[in-house]
Amino acid sequence: MKGGGESPTSLFLFLSLLLLFHFPPFTSSKKYTPPDNYLIDCGSTRPTKLDDGRTFKSDHDASGYLSTEEDIEVSVDSIPIPNALPLYLSARIFQQESRYTFFISQPGRHWVRLYFHPLPHPSINLTTAVFTLQTDKFVLLHDFSMRSNSEIVFKEYLINTTERFSIVFKPKKDSHAFVNAIEVVSAPDSLISDSATAVSPPDTFTGLSNFALEVSYRLNVGGSTITPRNDTLSRTWLPDVPYNIFPEGAETASVEPGVINYPGGGATPFIAPNSVYATAETMKHAQVMQPNFNLTWKMSVDPTFSYLIRMHFCDIISTSLNDLVFNVYINGLMGVSYLDLSTLTNELATAYYKDFVVNASTIRNGSIIVQVGPASNLESGQRNAILNGLEVMKMSNEAGSLNGLFDVGGSYKGGYLSNKLKILAGVALAAGLTAMLFLGVVFIRRLKKPHGYEKRHSFSTWLLPLHGSHNSFLSSKSSSRKSSLFGSRKSKTTGYPGCFSNQGLGRFFTFHELQNATQNFDEKAVIGVGGFGKVYLGELEGGTKVAIKRGNPSSEQGLNEFQTEIQLLSKLRHRHLVCLAEWAMNCYRKGTLDKIIDPNIAESISSESLKKYIEAAEKCLAEFGVDRPGMGDVLWNLEYALQLQEAATQIDPPDKTCLIALDEPNGKNLKEDLEAAAVNDNSQVEVASTVFSPLGTVQGR
């Protein structure tokens, strides 16, 4: 054939070879080219190039992005931290609110990476800096500080942006803020889906695009550190070794990264580079008949936030399809049962990932625990499990924050915590008012008793039976109260002491009902701790919120004290109690206390005694709990007021020089203070320690 053309036979052979050669959809881990790529080395006088090929602009070159009325920079030649990036050698300092604003050419998810190290400055101590850092919609750091100049802090976020994106630095009053370097870089649209698998309750979680994310952990399971230079999105992957809590049961597996396949429509090199999928941890001695353990990783987290967990899988250990089937657990809950990677990918050594959302309510002891283990009742296949990579990302809360409960406007969005605090404050106020009213009635009634009544009825015996038996007045039974008040026959089989069987205290709750109301006495529902035990915030089936106190067997206080408190609170039903107390305090402040005193006894009340009583009442109505006295102090003050009254009635005319000015109780030395105050002179006024002996061990609840 003339003209130098190729023969038909040669062309056919060439095309045949191409068809026989297998090309997976993705075989390499190419770098992503971001549409938006803002890299700033704050405080630096010249551009900084990293070993991964990225170049950060100098502070001067990036000045167009910054809005501030000051120009404070600092830089050093080196810092005493091994392998620290050169980005930490300079910083910009703010003493007033300042912001960086960036134009976003392609709105969507963007990486926001921040670098912090408190460099030495001639006049500003950066280790005392306290500041808030936020974007237009989300708070990233609230009251952030670094107290040591021997550490560096790197923060990494994924945030949905609009066409204009701002990072705002807000120093606390009389403080300052600083930053060493900033990245605002586009992320692929496919990086984070809008949905994930909810762990508890099992469901599909949607709306992830509405949340800001903070990277808490990114682990290359079974492998070494992957630096930004070797990652498709300039990420850093750390070894999983510090978080593997059962390394004795784990065995590392690895293959050449080039072996890894990426399926069409699934995982891509941007989800994780092939070097992540090329290493894994599997179960050691998986060939044993009944392996009874799971591979387990434990990571500390803030338990007040929910988290997005991404797990990376790739079957690099099987020799045939459908040979590896296992379960995935998160915080003891089933994430996936009978996970068969080959069924999902249709081939071995193929990348696969799965996202889970863990609600804050499922986090225990401030930890997220991820486990993989062999599925049970398998008729064939190996009893093994595998994990190649793991990412944990914090999700913004109801305040739009990733650090605290304040929104971008500075408003506190307490949510559940705020409700707990309100209920706690309400319970504390009600308890204080109840005690004051009850003891006030006792005080007034005591003034009306005939001479010598005290000898027949001990004040401390019938008021607070701290060491009494169940036969006290609290255990008396009322035949008029029928079983219907407590839930019919159910109360007869509860096994509780008879003193609880018929107190007329309202509805009787079973232990199972209390467990349900408090989510099995969840520690996160605790709103107070006292001498008798913990107080939990609960919610009944009808939605009614209640405070539930659970006894502690090791408590110094006994059942009688608990009965006393419950009966007092149960009998208090006057809806105008707070108004009544406030009216009394207003009279006190206006000098018109005569309006609240019974006219029949007004002339017999000692002004010193009344003053002491009102002082005690005023303390109990303090706005803040820390300013209110404990029960022991309340009883001490009332007893002192009573002594002043008794002394005034026995001395005619009153001789104030004979009255003993006792100091306030000081905790465990109360008994010694009172014994030292005992006197016996011609006035026949005696303050004996025995009057106070039952009160020495009173503790606040």
XYZ file of C-alpha atoms in Angstrom:
701
model
C 0.000 0.000 0.000
C 1.442 3.337 -1.043
C 1.516 6.592 0.875
C 3.114 5.244 4.073
C -0.261 4.512 5.808
C -0.700 2.008 8.614
C -1.942 -1.466 7.695
C -5.451 -2.532 8.808
C -3.913 -5.482 10.683
C -1.673 -3.264 12.832
C -4.566 -0.938 13.675
C -6.766 -3.867 14.705
C -4.093 -5.292 17.014
C -3.601 -1.872 18.608
C -7.321 -1.424 19.308
C -7.565 -4.962 20.666
C -4.809 -4.278 23.183
C -6.610 -1.121 24.338
C -9.824 -3.036 24.944
C -8.020 -5.764 26.854
C -6.268 -3.269 29.111
C -8.343 -2.521 32.245
C -8.747 1.102 33.331
C -10.613 1.650 36.612
C -12.756 4.812 36.758
C -10.159 6.514 39.033
C -6.672 5.183 39.637
C -4.659 8.179 40.774
C -4.910 10.734 43.540
C -4.639 13.969 41.621
C -4.563 17.300 43.409
C -7.778 19.306 43.432
C -7.639 22.750 41.826
C -9.823 25.014 44.005
C -11.701 27.924 42.361
C -11.102 29.997 45.515
C -7.677 29.738 47.082
C -6.871 32.414 49.683
C -3.634 31.686 51.574
C -2.293 34.391 53.932
C 0.829 34.334 56.100
C -0.276 36.984 58.610
C 2.441 39.331 59.814
C 4.964 38.090 57.258
C 6.892 40.594 55.153
C 7.300 38.217 52.222
C 5.452 35.256 50.641
C 5.953 31.860 52.271
C 6.202 28.682 50.201
C 5.552 25.334 51.891
C 7.089 22.000 50.890
C 3.718 20.864 49.513
C 3.999 23.505 46.786
C 1.480 25.997 48.179
C 2.492 29.655 48.503
C 1.000 31.930 51.184
C 0.778 35.650 50.469
C 2.624 38.108 52.673
C 0.673 40.294 55.054
C 1.279 43.297 52.808
C 0.026 41.506 49.694
C -3.142 40.450 51.535
C -3.866 43.838 53.113
C -6.766 44.405 50.728
C -8.752 41.647 52.466
C -8.338 43.159 55.960
C -10.477 45.858 57.568
C -8.815 47.248 60.699
C -7.725 50.566 62.183
C -4.406 49.282 63.481
C -1.245 47.735 62.128
C 0.442 45.503 64.699
C 2.635 42.686 63.445
C 5.238 40.440 65.004
C 7.731 37.951 63.571
C 10.644 35.834 64.802
C 13.376 33.771 63.191
C 12.479 30.499 64.932
C 10.342 28.947 67.646
C 11.282 26.082 70.015
C 8.804 23.634 68.484
C 10.186 20.807 66.296
C 8.902 20.546 62.716
C 6.660 23.605 63.059
C 5.600 25.171 59.775
C 7.178 28.536 58.901
C 3.647 29.967 59.035
C 3.963 30.100 62.839
C 6.944 32.505 62.701
C 4.819 35.625 62.217
C 1.448 36.929 63.371
C -0.932 39.848 63.163
C -2.340 41.309 66.390
C -5.730 43.001 66.890
C -6.735 45.160 69.850
C -10.159 45.953 68.467
C -12.695 44.210 66.252
C -11.214 43.493 62.820
C -12.213 41.362 59.855
C -10.953 39.663 56.713
C -13.438 39.659 53.809
C -13.096 37.388 50.773
C -14.933 37.327 47.461
C -16.154 33.786 46.740
C -16.321 32.916 43.036
C -17.997 29.546 43.631
C -20.242 29.516 46.753
C -20.397 26.247 48.633
C -18.269 24.309 51.091
C -14.925 25.931 51.817
C -12.036 24.937 54.026
C -11.249 27.513 56.689
C -7.885 26.730 58.294
C -6.416 28.842 61.081
C -2.949 28.759 62.633
C -2.190 30.059 66.159
C 1.018 30.462 68.170
C 1.545 33.257 70.768
C 4.794 34.871 69.643
C 6.713 37.227 71.933
C 5.985 40.923 71.425
C 7.772 43.847 73.120
C 4.606 45.311 74.663
C 1.791 42.781 74.153
C 1.663 39.413 75.889
C -0.172 37.103 73.496
C -0.484 34.369 76.123
C -3.053 36.609 77.854
C -5.082 37.191 74.685
C -8.777 36.258 74.927
C -10.953 36.644 71.859
C -13.887 35.360 69.839
C -13.549 34.389 66.181
C -16.579 34.065 63.936
C -17.825 34.130 60.364
C -20.975 35.791 59.067
C -23.168 32.974 60.444
C -21.081 30.779 62.728
C -18.988 31.199 65.868
C -15.768 29.239 65.461
C -14.017 30.149 68.716
C -15.470 31.787 71.841
C -13.189 33.307 74.485
C -10.254 31.493 72.902
C -6.842 31.785 74.548
C -3.407 30.121 74.541
C -1.690 30.241 77.921
C 1.548 28.638 76.776
C 4.018 29.723 74.099
C 5.342 26.174 73.828
C 2.433 24.912 71.730
C 0.812 25.520 68.379
C -2.895 25.249 67.544
C -4.306 24.361 64.141
C -8.053 24.630 63.533
C -9.780 23.245 60.434
C -13.390 23.905 59.446
C -15.765 23.183 56.550
C -18.277 25.987 56.076
C -20.884 26.755 53.436
C -20.140 30.217 52.063
C -21.916 32.826 49.987
C -20.383 35.335 47.562
C -18.893 37.402 50.384
C -17.289 35.578 53.283
C -15.875 37.238 56.405
C -13.703 36.110 59.309
C -14.129 38.426 62.289
C -11.765 38.781 65.265
C -13.356 40.176 68.463
C -10.936 40.748 71.359
C -12.436 40.599 74.819
C -12.562 43.894 76.699
C -9.054 45.096 77.590
C -7.577 42.129 75.711
C -6.423 41.387 72.174
C -6.572 38.793 69.383
C -4.016 37.321 67.025
C -3.613 34.891 64.130
C -0.550 33.491 62.366
C -2.025 32.265 59.074
C -5.372 31.887 57.323
C -6.669 29.607 54.573
C -10.005 29.986 52.794
C -10.073 27.324 50.067
C -12.837 25.767 47.968
C -13.777 22.144 48.656
C -15.350 19.820 46.053
C -19.144 19.864 46.027
C -19.198 16.090 46.407
C -17.035 16.078 49.530
C -19.920 16.236 52.046
C -23.371 14.932 51.185
C -26.497 16.543 52.620
C -27.557 13.291 54.313
C -26.067 10.617 56.563
C -27.155 7.654 58.673
C -28.405 8.686 62.115
C -27.256 6.261 64.806
C -29.863 6.913 67.487
C -32.643 6.540 66.671
C -31.744 4.687 63.440
C -32.880 6.921 60.587
C -31.645 9.118 57.752
C -30.296 12.481 58.857
C -30.756 15.281 56.307
C -29.722 18.922 56.207
C -25.959 18.609 56.733
C -25.415 21.574 54.413
C -26.925 23.805 57.110
C -24.188 22.951 59.594
C -20.653 24.200 59.955
C -18.158 21.403 60.629
C -14.928 21.341 62.608
C -12.454 18.528 61.997
C -11.744 16.839 65.319
C -9.915 13.719 64.087
C -8.680 12.453 60.724
C -6.973 9.066 61.016
C -5.121 6.907 58.527
C -5.946 3.558 60.108
C -3.093 1.088 59.906
C -0.835 3.581 58.157
C 1.550 6.449 58.796
C 1.068 10.212 58.623
C -0.150 11.597 55.312
C 0.924 15.213 54.869
C -0.807 17.889 52.758
C 1.810 17.240 50.090
C 0.436 13.718 49.534
C -3.263 14.472 49.960
C -5.633 15.505 47.211
C -7.090 18.385 49.294
C -3.992 19.385 51.301
C -5.271 17.563 54.379
C -3.270 15.880 57.119
C -4.043 12.291 58.174
C -2.543 11.035 61.436
C -1.832 7.422 62.528
C -4.589 5.727 64.509
C -2.241 4.166 67.073
C -2.993 6.574 69.984
C -6.716 5.879 69.680
C -6.677 2.097 69.178
C -7.568 0.861 72.664
C -7.034 -2.842 71.877
C -3.904 -2.981 69.712
C -3.228 -6.542 70.896
C -6.209 -7.719 68.873
C -5.355 -5.712 65.750
C -3.199 -6.581 62.780
C -2.038 -4.181 60.077
C -2.721 -4.937 56.420
C -1.452 -2.984 53.421
C -1.166 -3.051 49.630
C 0.391 -0.778 47.044
C -1.711 2.416 46.636
C -1.873 1.845 42.892
C -3.957 -1.294 43.474
C -6.877 0.700 44.905
C -9.908 1.183 42.665
C -12.455 4.014 42.854
C -15.981 3.078 41.739
C -18.018 5.324 39.493
C -20.552 7.316 41.483
C -19.004 6.456 44.875
C -15.789 7.302 46.657
C -13.287 9.443 44.759
C -9.673 10.418 45.446
C -11.055 13.665 46.894
C -12.955 11.716 49.567
C -9.629 10.161 50.603
C -6.384 9.489 48.713
C -5.563 5.909 47.711
C -2.863 5.770 50.412
C -5.656 5.795 53.016
C -7.477 2.866 51.435
C -4.210 0.970 50.909
C -3.704 0.396 54.669
C -6.033 -1.024 57.312
C -6.406 -2.661 60.686
C -7.913 -6.149 60.744
C -8.507 -8.715 63.472
C -5.471 -10.641 64.602
C -5.978 -14.401 64.697
C -9.219 -14.019 62.772
C -9.048 -17.720 61.941
C -10.017 -18.732 65.486
C -13.388 -20.420 65.814
C -15.195 -17.746 67.864
C -13.384 -14.369 68.040
C -15.221 -12.507 70.819
C -13.822 -9.002 70.460
C -14.130 -5.935 68.276
C -11.514 -3.606 66.893
C -12.035 -0.445 68.920
C -11.027 3.225 68.621
C -11.814 5.786 71.315
C -11.644 9.565 70.844
C -12.350 12.338 73.348
C -14.945 14.905 72.255
C -17.096 17.704 73.647
C -20.275 15.846 74.729
C -22.506 18.903 74.204
C -22.190 18.679 70.413
C -23.329 16.253 67.729
C -20.753 14.757 65.349
C -20.442 13.610 61.753
C -18.405 10.406 61.566
C -16.981 9.192 58.259
C -15.601 5.658 58.053
C -13.462 4.499 55.125
C -13.426 0.848 54.039
C -11.587 -1.140 51.381
C -11.338 -4.929 51.309
C -7.631 -5.479 50.727
C -7.474 -8.806 52.594
C -9.986 -11.092 50.854
C -9.214 -13.355 47.924
C -12.816 -13.748 46.767
C -16.059 -11.764 46.833
C -18.548 -11.991 49.724
C -15.890 -13.417 52.018
C -15.751 -10.471 54.466
C -18.966 -9.553 56.329
C -18.882 -7.590 59.589
C -20.763 -5.180 61.876
C -20.071 -1.512 62.642
C -20.821 -0.025 66.073
C -20.724 3.570 67.305
C -20.899 4.202 71.049
C -22.249 0.711 71.558
C -25.066 1.200 69.040
C -25.387 -0.651 65.764
C -24.285 1.509 62.839
C -24.354 -1.142 60.117
C -25.085 -4.834 60.461
C -23.710 -7.432 58.069
C -21.650 -4.991 56.013
C -20.476 -6.775 52.868
C -18.119 -4.480 50.968
C -17.950 -6.632 47.842
C -21.737 -6.506 47.493
C -21.584 -2.701 47.582
C -18.605 -2.267 45.259
C -18.801 -5.482 43.166
C -15.042 -5.972 43.358
C -12.175 -6.228 45.824
C -9.708 -3.464 46.734
C -12.340 -0.834 45.948
C -12.824 2.320 48.041
C -16.046 2.751 50.002
C -17.074 5.200 52.736
C -20.104 5.743 54.953
C -21.243 8.761 56.981
C -22.971 8.637 60.371
C -24.423 11.353 62.609
C -24.059 10.846 66.353
C -26.415 12.925 68.460
C -25.022 14.531 71.605
C -27.471 12.500 73.703
C -25.693 9.252 72.758
C -22.237 10.438 73.852
C -21.107 9.052 77.200
C -18.099 10.113 79.272
C -17.029 12.617 76.649
C -15.980 9.930 74.172
C -16.871 8.584 70.745
C -16.130 4.873 70.442
C -16.010 3.283 66.986
C -15.903 -0.508 66.668
C -15.911 -3.108 63.902
C -16.360 -6.810 64.564
C -17.374 -10.024 62.830
C -21.022 -10.622 62.137
C -22.612 -13.559 63.921
C -24.298 -16.650 62.464
C -22.326 -16.609 59.246
C -22.576 -19.834 57.276
C -19.418 -19.121 55.292
C -16.644 -16.575 54.930
C -13.952 -15.384 57.315
C -14.790 -14.012 60.749
C -12.955 -10.767 60.403
C -13.466 -6.999 60.182
C -11.584 -4.095 58.648
C -11.252 -0.315 58.890
C -9.045 1.839 56.645
C -9.735 5.429 57.662
C -11.731 7.441 60.190
C -12.848 11.080 60.358
C -14.736 12.775 63.206
C -16.209 16.258 62.638
C -18.023 18.408 65.186
C -21.350 19.878 64.015
C -22.460 23.407 64.888
C -25.145 23.638 67.577
C -28.446 25.519 67.897
C -26.525 28.759 68.500
C -24.677 28.355 65.207
C -21.507 27.808 67.213
C -18.704 25.265 67.298
C -17.438 26.517 70.650
C -20.015 27.396 73.301
C -23.595 28.635 73.288
C -23.256 32.236 72.120
C -24.358 33.167 68.604
C -22.666 35.675 66.273
C -24.678 38.468 67.856
C -23.394 37.618 71.329
C -26.750 36.281 72.553
C -26.749 33.218 74.791
C -28.670 30.320 73.264
C -28.654 27.915 76.147
C -31.303 25.541 74.861
C -31.483 22.415 76.973
C -28.778 23.594 79.353
C -30.536 26.909 79.863
C -33.774 25.136 80.733
C -31.935 23.015 83.277
C -30.465 26.090 84.901
C -33.862 27.769 85.037
C -35.434 24.721 86.632
C -32.564 24.442 89.094
C -32.944 28.091 90.055
C -36.693 27.639 90.432
C -36.296 24.555 92.598
C -33.707 26.281 94.767
C -35.897 29.354 95.213
C -38.967 27.264 96.009
C -37.014 25.218 98.539
C -35.651 28.335 100.216
C -39.060 30.025 100.407
C -40.671 26.831 101.663
C -38.158 26.471 104.447
C -38.496 30.119 105.459
C -42.290 30.042 105.489
C -42.454 26.794 107.416
C -39.862 27.856 109.960
C -41.486 31.284 110.218
C -44.784 29.651 111.154
C -42.973 27.534 113.719
C -41.312 30.653 115.125
C -44.591 32.560 115.463
C -46.414 29.571 116.987
C -43.630 29.083 119.456
C -44.074 32.647 120.709
C -47.687 31.796 121.578
C -46.851 28.688 123.625
C -47.301 28.875 127.423
C -44.345 29.067 129.761
C -42.670 25.681 130.248
C -43.929 24.271 126.960
C -40.365 23.811 125.754
C -39.654 21.301 128.488
C -42.452 19.087 127.268
C -41.821 19.493 123.530
C -38.249 19.780 122.316
C -37.866 22.191 119.401
C -35.218 20.146 117.695
C -37.069 16.883 118.206
C -40.281 17.665 116.366
C -38.978 20.158 113.829
C -36.153 18.183 112.252
C -35.994 14.499 113.227
C -32.458 14.186 111.909
C -31.737 10.985 113.763
C -35.250 9.828 114.502
C -36.937 6.560 113.636
C -39.677 5.945 111.116
C -42.226 6.464 113.885
C -41.876 10.255 113.738
C -44.712 12.503 112.690
C -43.735 11.996 109.079
C -44.594 8.314 109.286
C -48.093 8.740 110.644
C -50.689 7.234 108.343
C -53.928 8.755 107.241
C -56.730 6.294 106.682
C -58.569 8.831 104.595
C -56.004 8.490 101.803
C -56.897 5.530 99.635
C -54.714 3.524 97.281
C -56.041 5.382 94.264
C -53.812 8.282 95.193
C -50.686 6.223 94.590
C -51.603 4.122 91.611
C -53.802 1.476 93.167
C -52.327 -1.918 93.990
C -49.026 -1.217 92.275
C -47.700 0.555 95.342
C -48.243 -2.497 97.529
C -45.593 -4.475 95.713
C -42.911 -1.867 95.345
C -40.898 -3.005 98.305
C -40.467 0.516 99.651
C -40.666 1.191 103.410
C -44.061 1.746 104.900
C -43.268 5.371 105.568
C -43.704 6.033 101.836
C -46.881 4.051 101.459
C -49.346 6.689 102.569
C -47.918 10.128 103.117
C -50.506 12.027 101.143
C -47.811 13.427 98.892
C -49.599 13.045 95.569
C -48.912 10.596 92.769
C -46.689 7.579 93.355
C -44.131 6.860 90.614
C -42.593 3.491 89.921
C -38.834 3.235 89.544
C -39.347 2.309 85.884
C -41.274 5.555 85.293
C -38.451 7.567 86.851
C -35.910 5.747 84.678
C -37.863 6.672 81.556
C -38.281 10.277 82.693
C -34.521 10.730 83.191
C -33.301 8.487 80.348
C -32.099 5.953 82.878
C -30.687 8.650 85.175
C -28.464 10.069 82.462
C -25.578 12.068 83.941
C -26.282 14.808 81.409
C -29.666 15.333 83.081
C -28.098 16.148 86.472
C -29.067 19.699 87.549
C -27.832 19.567 91.139
C -25.956 17.510 93.714
C -26.574 17.629 97.451
C -26.044 15.741 100.640
C -28.812 13.232 99.941
C -27.904 12.584 96.319
C -28.247 13.914 92.777
C -31.171 15.868 91.314
C -32.124 15.010 87.732
C -34.175 16.936 85.202
C -36.878 14.606 83.912
C -39.853 14.707 81.593
C -43.034 12.691 82.161
C -44.998 11.040 79.376
C -47.337 14.027 79.157
C -44.435 16.418 78.631
C -44.402 17.769 82.203
C -40.859 18.620 83.342
C -39.968 17.482 86.859
C -36.973 17.502 89.184
C -36.192 13.992 90.488
C -33.920 13.451 93.476
C -32.218 10.060 93.728
C -30.818 8.932 97.067
C -27.150 8.075 97.520
C -26.505 5.036 99.776
C -23.281 6.634 101.015
C -25.033 9.871 101.984
C -24.612 11.156 105.528
C -28.273 12.128 105.571
C -30.992 9.611 106.114
C -34.508 8.768 105.057
C -36.164 11.038 107.612
C -34.483 14.148 106.221
C -35.584 13.195 102.750
C -39.152 12.640 103.961
C -39.115 16.031 105.638
C -38.108 17.788 102.460
C -40.612 15.919 100.283
C -43.515 16.529 102.671
C -42.743 20.211 103.030
C -42.519 20.711 99.275
C -45.666 18.649 98.665
C -47.760 20.647 101.134
C -46.640 23.950 99.653
C -49.298 24.755 97.066
C -49.996 28.483 97.504
C -49.698 30.122 94.097
C -48.993 33.541 95.637
C -46.008 32.385 97.697
C -43.438 34.473 95.812
C -45.651 37.556 95.879
C -46.200 37.084 99.626
C -42.452 36.888 100.261
C -41.708 39.902 98.068
C -44.414 41.897 99.859
C -42.807 41.096 103.188
C -39.377 42.178 101.951
C -40.805 45.436 100.570
C -42.326 46.185 103.965
C -38.940 45.539 105.541
C -37.152 47.907 103.179
C -39.812 50.636 103.690
C -39.715 50.334 107.472
C -43.346 49.152 107.717
C -42.800 45.707 109.215
C -45.761 46.250 111.554
C -48.008 45.392 108.594
C -46.853 41.773 108.521
C -46.925 41.117 112.304
C -49.921 39.585 113.993
C -51.451 42.458 116.027
C -52.077 40.050 118.930
C -48.366 39.515 119.501
C -46.865 42.665 118.002
C -46.141 44.271 121.384
C -44.359 41.169 122.701
C -41.901 40.705 119.815
C -38.353 41.852 120.450
C -37.051 44.230 117.798
C -33.638 42.520 117.902
C -35.260 39.116 117.352
C -37.397 40.388 114.488
C -34.406 42.051 112.858
C -32.426 38.807 112.965
C -35.377 36.901 111.485
C -35.808 39.385 108.629
C -32.075 39.331 107.894
C -32.253 35.566 107.537
C -35.273 35.856 105.256
C -33.562 38.450 103.077
C -30.536 36.196 102.580
C -32.786 33.317 101.538
C -34.324 35.499 98.825
C -30.972 36.477 97.303
C -31.050 36.518 93.502
C -28.089 34.171 93.044
C -27.827 30.723 94.599
C -24.265 31.254 95.784
C -25.471 34.171 97.918
C -28.186 32.144 99.684
C -27.376 30.476 103.029
C -27.426 26.729 103.578
C -30.106 25.060 105.673
C -27.748 24.865 108.636
C -27.190 28.623 108.539
C -30.934 29.274 108.224
C -31.735 27.173 111.280
C -28.867 28.721 113.226
C -30.165 32.250 112.517
C -33.724 31.312 113.432
C -32.589 29.670 116.651
C -30.576 32.772 117.471
C -33.626 34.973 116.783
C -35.619 32.727 119.104
C -33.024 33.110 121.875
C -33.167 36.883 121.495
C -36.938 36.758 121.816
C -36.833 34.483 124.876
C -34.195 36.660 126.529
C -36.292 39.770 125.916
C -39.369 38.207 127.536
C -37.437 37.004 130.614
C -35.710 40.337 131.329
C -37.768 43.355 132.349
C -36.595 45.864 131.248
C -34.461 44.212 128.567
C -30.778 44.319 129.339
C -29.046 44.044 126.006
C -25.675 43.741 127.672
C -26.645 40.250 128.804
C -27.423 39.034 125.292
C -24.705 37.066 123.571
C -23.737 38.243 120.082
C -22.943 34.945 118.434
C -20.864 34.952 115.244
C -22.132 33.348 112.078
C -21.510 29.595 111.935
C -18.334 28.588 110.154
C -19.017 25.028 109.095
C -17.485 22.242 111.160
C -16.462 24.536 114.025
C -20.097 25.424 114.762
C -20.391 23.228 117.834
C -17.195 24.561 119.419
C -18.289 28.158 118.804
C -21.611 27.577 120.515
C -20.186 25.735 123.506
C -17.748 28.596 124.058
C -20.690 30.999 124.177
C -22.419 29.352 127.139
C -22.812 31.669 130.216
C -24.698 31.667 133.496
C -24.808 34.991 135.363
C -27.242 36.915 137.563
C -29.518 37.565 134.641
C -30.114 33.794 134.415
C -29.701 33.884 130.641
C -28.129 30.639 129.468
C -27.176 29.693 125.916
C -26.369 25.996 126.115
C -24.664 23.935 123.446
C -27.313 21.252 123.747
C -29.866 23.535 122.121
C -27.810 23.459 118.933
C -26.468 19.929 118.995
C -28.994 18.487 116.514
C -28.145 21.220 114.011
C -24.404 20.718 113.816
C -24.593 18.115 111.055
C -27.221 19.794 108.885
C -26.058 20.008 105.275
C -27.584 21.702 102.286
C -29.381 19.537 99.808
